Short mmCIF file of C-alpha atoms and ligand atoms in Angstrom, two decimals:
data_model
loop_
_atom_site.label_atom_id
_atom_site.label_comp_id
_atom_site.label_asym_id
_atom_site.label_seq_id
_atom_site.Cartn_x
_atom_site.Cartn_y
_atom_site.Cartn_z
CA MET A 1 87.68 88.93 97.25
CA THR A 2 88.41 85.53 95.66
CA PRO A 3 89.28 82.54 97.87
CA HIS A 4 92.98 82.25 98.76
CA SER A 5 93.67 85.66 97.23
CA ILE A 6 95.88 86.66 100.17
CA PRO A 7 99.06 84.63 100.74
CA LYS A 8 99.74 82.99 104.13
CA GLY A 9 101.08 85.83 106.27
CA ARG A 10 103.97 85.88 108.70
CA VAL A 11 103.20 86.39 112.40
CA LEU A 12 104.98 88.47 115.04
CA ILE A 13 104.25 87.67 118.71
CA THR A 14 105.34 90.24 121.30
CA ALA A 15 103.76 89.67 124.68
CA GLN A 16 105.60 90.76 127.80
CA GLY A 17 104.91 88.49 130.77
CA MET A 18 103.59 85.65 128.58
CA ASN A 19 105.39 82.50 127.41
CA THR A 20 106.05 83.71 123.85
CA SER A 21 107.95 80.60 122.78
CA GLN A 22 104.89 78.49 123.64
CA TRP A 23 102.65 80.95 121.77
CA SER A 24 105.03 80.89 118.83
CA HIS A 25 105.09 77.08 118.76
CA ILE A 26 101.27 76.83 118.67
CA LEU A 27 100.77 79.71 116.20
CA GLY A 28 103.28 78.00 113.88
CA GLN A 29 101.78 74.51 114.02
CA GLY A 30 100.01 74.84 110.66
CA GLY A 31 103.31 75.68 108.95
CA ARG A 32 102.99 79.43 109.43
CA ASP A 33 106.18 81.43 109.96
CA VAL A 34 106.23 83.02 113.44
CA VAL A 35 108.85 85.44 114.79
CA LEU A 36 109.45 87.03 118.18
CA GLU A 37 111.14 90.18 116.80
CA PRO A 38 110.81 92.13 113.56
CA ALA A 39 113.78 91.56 111.23
CA ASN A 40 116.44 94.23 111.58
CA SER A 41 116.47 95.77 108.12
CA GLU A 42 118.41 98.87 107.15
CA THR A 43 115.27 100.98 107.36
CA GLY A 44 114.33 99.41 110.71
CA THR A 45 111.08 98.13 109.20
CA ASP A 46 110.00 94.55 108.56
CA PRO A 47 107.61 94.39 105.58
CA SER A 48 107.28 90.60 105.90
CA ILE A 49 104.95 90.70 108.95
CA SER A 50 101.21 90.45 108.21
CA TYR A 51 99.86 89.66 111.69
CA ALA A 52 100.86 90.91 115.14
CA VAL A 53 99.82 89.15 118.36
CA LEU A 54 100.35 91.66 121.13
CA TRP A 55 100.29 91.96 124.91
CA ARG A 56 102.04 94.75 126.84
CA TYR A 57 104.33 95.48 123.93
CA PRO A 58 106.55 98.55 123.56
CA HIS A 59 104.76 101.34 121.72
CA GLY A 60 106.76 102.25 118.61
CA LEU A 61 106.89 98.58 117.55
CA LEU A 62 103.99 98.89 115.09
CA LYS A 63 105.84 101.62 113.16
CA ARG A 64 108.26 98.93 112.11
CA LEU A 65 105.52 96.80 110.50
CA PRO A 66 104.38 98.66 107.37
CA ASN A 67 102.38 95.75 105.89
CA LEU A 68 100.40 94.74 108.95
CA LYS A 69 96.98 93.29 108.03
CA LEU A 70 95.51 92.23 111.38
CA ILE A 71 96.30 93.04 115.01
CA PHE A 72 95.42 90.48 117.70
CA SER A 73 95.26 91.30 121.38
CA ALA A 74 96.48 88.30 123.37
CA GLY A 75 93.94 89.26 126.05
CA ALA A 76 90.31 90.36 126.24
CA GLY A 77 91.31 93.93 127.12
CA VAL A 78 92.69 96.06 124.29
CA ASP A 79 93.67 99.20 126.22
CA HIS A 80 97.36 98.35 125.65
CA ILE A 81 96.69 98.67 121.90
CA MET A 82 94.15 101.51 121.93
CA THR A 83 96.63 103.75 123.77
CA ASP A 84 99.28 103.22 121.06
CA PRO A 85 99.35 106.35 118.81
CA ASP A 86 100.50 104.22 115.84
CA ILE A 87 97.12 102.50 115.54
CA ARG A 88 95.56 105.88 114.74
CA SER A 89 98.21 106.95 112.24
CA MET A 90 99.82 104.40 109.94
CA HIS A 91 97.57 101.49 111.04
CA ALA A 92 94.26 103.37 111.16
CA ASP A 93 92.51 100.79 108.94
CA VAL A 94 93.97 97.60 110.36
CA PRO A 95 91.30 95.48 112.10
CA ILE A 96 91.98 94.80 115.80
CA ILE A 97 90.74 91.49 117.18
CA ARG A 98 90.31 90.74 120.87
CA VAL A 99 89.99 87.54 122.83
CA VAL A 100 86.65 85.91 123.46
CA ALA A 101 87.16 82.30 124.57
CA PRO A 102 85.23 79.80 126.70
CA ASN A 103 88.01 78.88 129.15
CA LEU A 104 89.02 82.48 129.73
CA THR A 105 85.38 83.28 130.48
CA ARG A 106 85.15 80.23 132.79
CA HIS A 107 88.20 81.40 134.72
CA MET A 108 86.71 84.86 135.18
CA VAL A 109 83.42 83.33 136.35
CA GLU A 110 85.34 81.17 138.88
CA TYR A 111 87.17 84.24 140.19
CA VAL A 112 83.94 86.24 140.46
CA VAL A 113 82.00 83.49 142.23
CA TRP A 114 84.95 82.92 144.63
CA ARG A 115 85.20 86.60 145.54
CA VAL A 116 81.42 87.24 145.76
CA LEU A 117 80.95 84.20 148.02
CA ASP A 118 83.91 85.20 150.19
CA HIS A 119 82.41 88.67 150.79
CA HIS A 120 78.92 87.23 151.19
CA ARG A 121 80.02 84.48 153.62
CA GLN A 122 82.21 86.93 155.58
CA GLY A 123 85.53 85.26 154.82
CA ALA A 124 87.61 88.19 156.08
CA LEU A 125 85.84 88.23 159.47
CA TYR A 126 86.13 84.47 159.92
CA ARG A 127 89.83 84.51 158.94
CA ASP A 128 90.36 87.19 161.58
CA GLN A 129 88.44 85.13 164.15
CA GLN A 130 90.58 82.10 163.33
CA ARG A 131 93.78 84.12 163.81
CA ARG A 132 92.46 85.12 167.26
CA GLN A 133 91.12 81.59 168.02
CA HIS A 134 87.75 83.22 168.56
CA TRP A 135 84.64 81.00 168.19
CA GLU A 136 81.55 82.97 167.16
CA GLU A 137 78.92 82.29 164.55
CA LEU A 138 78.10 85.46 162.59
CA GLY A 139 74.65 86.29 161.27
CA GLN A 140 74.37 85.24 157.63
CA PRO A 141 72.02 86.82 155.06
CA THR A 142 70.84 84.61 152.19
CA ALA A 143 71.89 85.25 148.60
CA PRO A 144 68.50 86.63 147.47
CA GLN A 145 68.85 89.40 150.07
CA VAL A 146 72.11 90.57 148.44
CA THR A 147 72.41 92.50 145.15
CA VAL A 148 75.55 92.09 143.08
CA GLY A 149 75.88 95.08 140.76
CA ILE A 150 77.95 94.31 137.67
CA MET A 151 79.54 97.18 135.76
CA GLY A 152 80.05 95.90 132.23
CA LEU A 153 77.58 93.49 130.67
CA GLY A 154 79.82 92.17 127.90
CA GLU A 155 81.15 88.64 127.41
CA LEU A 156 82.47 88.41 130.97
CA GLY A 157 79.79 90.45 132.75
CA LYS A 158 76.97 88.39 131.22
CA ALA A 159 78.64 85.08 132.14
CA ALA A 160 79.25 86.33 135.70
CA ALA A 161 75.61 87.43 135.97
CA SER A 162 74.29 84.06 134.97
CA ALA A 163 76.55 82.12 137.41
CA LEU A 164 75.66 84.46 140.30
CA ARG A 165 71.95 84.28 139.49
CA ALA A 166 72.16 80.51 139.68
CA LEU A 167 73.44 80.94 143.27
CA GLY A 168 70.38 83.05 144.07
CA PHE A 169 71.91 86.55 144.19
CA ARG A 170 69.90 89.49 142.92
CA ILE A 171 71.73 90.98 139.95
CA ALA A 172 71.85 94.55 138.71
CA GLY A 173 73.91 95.46 135.65
CA TRP A 174 75.24 98.66 134.13
CA SER A 175 76.45 99.17 130.59
CA ARG A 176 77.11 101.99 128.12
CA THR A 177 74.11 101.18 125.92
CA PRO A 178 70.79 99.76 127.17
CA ARG A 179 70.77 95.96 127.54
CA VAL A 180 67.98 93.49 128.29
CA LEU A 181 69.13 90.38 130.15
CA ASP A 182 66.98 87.73 131.72
CA GLY A 183 66.90 88.12 135.52
CA VAL A 184 69.15 91.20 135.53
CA ASP A 185 67.93 94.64 136.54
CA CYS A 186 69.65 96.55 133.73
CA PHE A 187 70.79 100.19 133.90
CA SER A 188 72.83 102.16 131.40
CA GLY A 189 74.65 105.41 130.80
CA ALA A 190 75.17 108.37 133.10
CA ASP A 191 71.48 108.53 134.12
CA GLY A 192 71.42 104.88 135.14
CA LEU A 193 74.56 104.98 137.27
CA THR A 194 73.22 106.36 140.56
CA PRO A 195 70.11 104.12 140.75
CA PHE A 196 72.35 101.15 139.87
CA LEU A 197 74.83 102.01 142.63
CA ASN A 198 72.09 102.73 145.17
CA ALA A 199 70.80 99.17 144.70
CA THR A 200 74.23 97.46 144.90
CA ASP A 201 75.72 95.59 147.90
CA ILE A 202 78.65 93.96 146.08
CA LEU A 203 80.01 96.02 143.17
CA LEU A 204 81.78 93.95 140.51
CA THR A 205 83.62 95.87 137.81
CA LEU A 206 84.23 94.12 134.51
CA LEU A 207 84.60 97.23 132.38
CA PRO A 208 87.29 97.90 129.80
CA HIS A 209 89.73 100.75 130.38
CA THR A 210 88.82 103.56 127.96
CA PRO A 211 88.94 107.36 128.26
CA ALA A 212 85.31 107.18 129.48
CA THR A 213 85.94 104.64 132.26
CA GLU A 214 89.36 105.81 133.48
CA GLY A 215 89.34 106.59 137.20
CA MET A 216 85.58 106.15 137.57
CA ILE A 217 85.83 103.92 140.68
CA ASP A 218 86.42 106.88 142.96
CA TYR A 219 85.20 108.05 146.36
CA GLY A 220 82.06 109.70 144.95
CA LEU A 221 81.04 106.49 143.20
CA LEU A 222 81.72 104.27 146.23
CA ALA A 223 79.71 106.65 148.43
CA ARG A 224 76.62 105.94 146.31
CA LEU A 225 76.60 102.17 147.02
CA ARG A 226 73.77 100.80 149.19
CA LYS A 227 74.48 101.73 152.81
CA ASP A 228 71.83 99.76 154.70
CA GLY A 229 72.36 96.40 152.94
CA PRO A 230 72.45 93.01 154.65
CA LEU A 231 76.26 92.67 154.61
CA GLY A 232 76.81 95.61 156.96
CA GLY A 233 78.43 97.68 154.21
CA PRO A 234 79.15 97.44 150.48
CA CYS A 235 82.06 95.52 148.96
CA LEU A 236 84.04 96.14 145.77
CA ILE A 237 85.49 93.57 143.37
CA ASN A 238 87.57 94.91 140.48
CA ALA A 239 88.67 92.39 137.85
CA GLY A 240 88.39 94.81 134.91
CA ARG A 241 91.38 97.12 134.80
CA GLY A 242 93.39 98.95 137.45
CA ARG A 243 93.14 102.25 135.63
CA LEU A 244 89.37 102.21 136.38
CA GLN A 245 90.09 102.74 140.07
CA LYS A 246 91.53 105.48 142.26
CA GLU A 247 93.33 103.50 144.94
CA ALA A 248 93.66 106.43 147.34
CA ASP A 249 89.86 106.81 147.20
CA ILE A 250 89.30 103.09 147.84
CA LEU A 251 91.55 103.28 150.92
CA ARG A 252 89.75 106.38 152.16
CA ALA A 253 86.34 104.73 151.64
CA LEU A 254 87.51 101.62 153.54
CA ASP A 255 88.92 103.63 156.39
CA GLU A 256 85.81 105.83 156.69
CA GLY A 257 83.50 102.77 156.68
CA ILE A 258 81.88 103.72 153.35
CA LEU A 259 83.27 100.47 151.92
CA LYS A 260 83.39 97.28 153.96
CA GLU A 261 85.86 95.21 151.92
CA ALA A 262 87.55 95.04 148.54
CA SER A 263 88.89 92.28 146.29
CA LEU A 264 91.29 93.71 143.74
CA ASP A 265 92.84 91.75 140.89
CA VAL A 266 94.04 94.78 138.93
CA PHE A 267 95.89 97.94 139.95
CA GLU A 268 96.78 101.44 138.80
CA ARG A 269 100.39 100.23 138.59
CA GLU A 270 101.27 96.57 138.05
CA PRO A 271 102.99 94.87 139.76
CA LEU A 272 101.44 96.63 142.77
CA PRO A 273 104.38 98.59 144.28
CA PRO A 274 105.68 97.25 147.63
CA GLU A 275 104.92 100.59 149.33
CA SER A 276 101.18 100.44 148.48
CA PRO A 277 99.09 100.43 151.69
CA LEU A 278 96.67 98.07 149.90
CA TRP A 279 99.06 95.16 150.58
CA GLN A 280 98.65 95.45 154.34
CA HIS A 281 95.01 96.48 154.55
CA PRO A 282 93.09 93.86 156.59
CA ARG A 283 89.95 94.25 154.48
CA VAL A 284 91.59 94.13 151.06
CA PHE A 285 92.12 90.86 149.20
CA ILE A 286 94.76 91.01 146.49
CA THR A 287 95.45 88.77 143.49
CA PRO A 288 98.18 89.64 140.93
CA HIS A 289 96.06 90.20 137.79
CA ALA A 290 95.32 86.51 137.79
CA ALA A 291 91.52 86.36 137.46
CA ALA A 292 91.52 84.98 133.91
CA SER A 293 94.84 84.69 132.17
CA SER A 294 95.37 83.92 128.50
CA ASP A 295 96.19 80.31 127.67
CA PRO A 296 97.97 79.96 124.31
CA ASN A 297 96.63 76.39 123.96
CA GLU A 298 93.14 77.86 123.82
CA LEU A 299 93.77 81.23 122.17
CA ALA A 300 96.48 80.67 119.54
CA PRO A 301 94.36 78.19 117.49
CA LEU A 302 91.46 80.71 117.54
CA MET A 303 93.85 83.35 116.16
CA VAL A 304 95.10 81.04 113.42
CA GLU A 305 91.45 80.32 112.47
CA GLN A 306 90.89 84.05 112.09
CA MET A 307 94.06 84.47 109.98
CA GLU A 308 92.86 81.66 107.73
CA ALA A 309 89.36 83.16 107.51
CA PHE A 310 90.92 86.51 106.57
CA GLU A 311 93.06 84.88 103.90
CA ARG A 312 89.94 83.24 102.45
CA GLY A 313 88.23 86.64 102.44
CA GLU A 314 85.74 85.62 105.14
CA PRO A 315 84.41 87.93 107.87
CA LEU A 316 86.34 88.33 111.14
CA LYS A 317 84.97 87.79 114.66
CA ASN A 318 85.46 89.72 117.91
CA LEU A 319 86.50 92.94 116.23
CA VAL A 320 87.27 95.94 118.39
CA ASP A 321 85.21 99.03 117.65
CA ARG A 322 87.90 101.69 117.43
CA ASN A 323 85.43 104.52 118.17
CA ARG A 324 84.16 102.90 121.39
CA GLY A 325 87.70 101.86 122.33
CA TYR A 326 86.80 98.25 123.26
P1 NDP B 401 83.19 93.39 126.42
O1 NDP B 401 83.73 94.33 125.41
O2 NDP B 401 82.50 92.15 125.94
O3 NDP B 401 82.16 94.18 127.36
C1 NDP B 401 82.43 95.43 127.87
C2 NDP B 401 81.22 95.91 128.64
O4 NDP B 401 81.55 97.17 129.27
C3 NDP B 401 80.00 96.19 127.76
O5 NDP B 401 78.82 95.81 128.41
C4 NDP B 401 80.05 97.70 127.58
O6 NDP B 401 78.79 98.33 127.34
C5 NDP B 401 80.57 98.12 128.94
N1 NDP B 401 81.16 99.47 128.85
C6 NDP B 401 82.22 99.89 128.14
N2 NDP B 401 82.41 101.21 128.28
C7 NDP B 401 81.44 101.64 129.11
C8 NDP B 401 81.08 102.91 129.65
N3 NDP B 401 81.77 104.01 129.33
N4 NDP B 401 80.02 102.97 130.46
C9 NDP B 401 79.31 101.87 130.77
N5 NDP B 401 79.59 100.63 130.31
C10 NDP B 401 80.64 100.53 129.49
O7 NDP B 401 84.40 93.03 127.38
P2 NDP B 401 84.64 91.69 128.23
O8 NDP B 401 83.44 91.42 129.04
O9 NDP B 401 85.15 90.60 127.36
O10 NDP B 401 85.87 92.15 129.14
C11 NDP B 401 85.77 93.26 130.01
C12 NDP B 401 87.13 93.66 130.55
O11 NDP B 401 87.59 92.69 131.48
C13 NDP B 401 88.26 93.70 129.51
O12 NDP B 401 88.22 94.89 128.76
C14 NDP B 401 89.49 93.62 130.39
O13 NDP B 401 89.89 94.92 130.76
C15 NDP B 401 89.00 92.86 131.63
N6 NDP B 401 89.63 91.55 131.77
C16 NDP B 401 90.37 91.30 132.90
C17 NDP B 401 90.96 90.07 133.09
C18 NDP B 401 91.71 89.78 134.34
O14 NDP B 401 92.39 88.75 134.41
N7 NDP B 401 91.62 90.60 135.37
C19 NDP B 401 90.84 88.99 132.09
C20 NDP B 401 90.02 89.36 130.96
C21 NDP B 401 89.46 90.59 130.81
P3 NDP B 401 77.90 97.97 126.05
O15 NDP B 401 77.31 96.61 126.38
O16 NDP B 401 76.90 99.03 126.00
O17 NDP B 401 78.85 97.90 124.88
C1 OXD B 402 92.81 90.31 129.64
C2 OXD B 402 93.58 90.21 130.89
O1 OXD B 402 92.43 91.42 129.26
O2 OXD B 402 94.14 89.12 131.17
O3 OXD B 402 92.56 89.26 129.00
O4 OXD B 402 93.65 91.17 131.63
#
């Protein structure tokens, strides 16, 4: 492809729950035309759109964009796009690009360190003692006695592993394909899952939601976590996706003492419905999918760089592998 062989394309941003006018302003700073809706032509299609920046968008939208050249996820997870039937039919060859960005990774690392330290330093028990004005020092294991098991050793899992290692925790990791990471006891695939779980005191899930990972955080999995660990029971932290977990199983495991505590940032249904018993559970800590949100000031310029690289015929970064689904 010769340089500048593709004209500057028009951008559509559709991202429910995000500040799309801010996104649009930043995406358009280099003089690029940005719209929040496809034009309403007679056929219902808008052939002028080359790039779509998407987050929780209505499926059916992509049908209206016959000349789409690149799809950008406005977040690291791409399950909202991979579950859209239109990306397998009319857009089967359109590259999908996900977010990999230093500040998003930093935010996830902050969340992970916060939640791991809270479980490790027995935050829930001390908060309860404070409520009861009860003064009692609890026994405290040291970090090297505790294993944090990280499911997902991608961009976020690797960064979390290195921050937690620096605090002295033992780290185990589990991924789809075998990985070798300094200071991490790495496991992979179906055969590696049980030994990984058996070694884990604090389970941290940073997996994508795919058909292979859906619903895998269930009672049977939680029952395989280390039982005789130094924290008096295993803890779960899920900052990956809600569809990884079966919430009824988490509640059962908590109530039967199989699981000591849980920190959940993501849920089967979001917002978490008011009737969910998770809200009131004394050993569950809830955040509203806030572990690492997408900042247009950081992400929109990275997207524009990729559009420009594409228009110059240069290779793209952070491409989603459609077969793996992430
Ligand atoms: P990556 O694609 O970089 O890494 C994904 C990791 O998961 C890889 O190690 C991969 O294995 C592993 N994996 C995928 N499928 C399987 C499987 N079937 N069995 C075992 N391991 C599997 O993703 P990121 O680290 O960037 O992000 C992870 C997820 O975090 C996102 O998909 C998103 O859902 C979530 N997220 C949540 C946020 C929040 O605010 N709560 C913010 C940002 C992201 P392998 O190494 O073999 O490929
Ligand atoms: C993401 C998220 O995937 O915020 O980036 O969940």
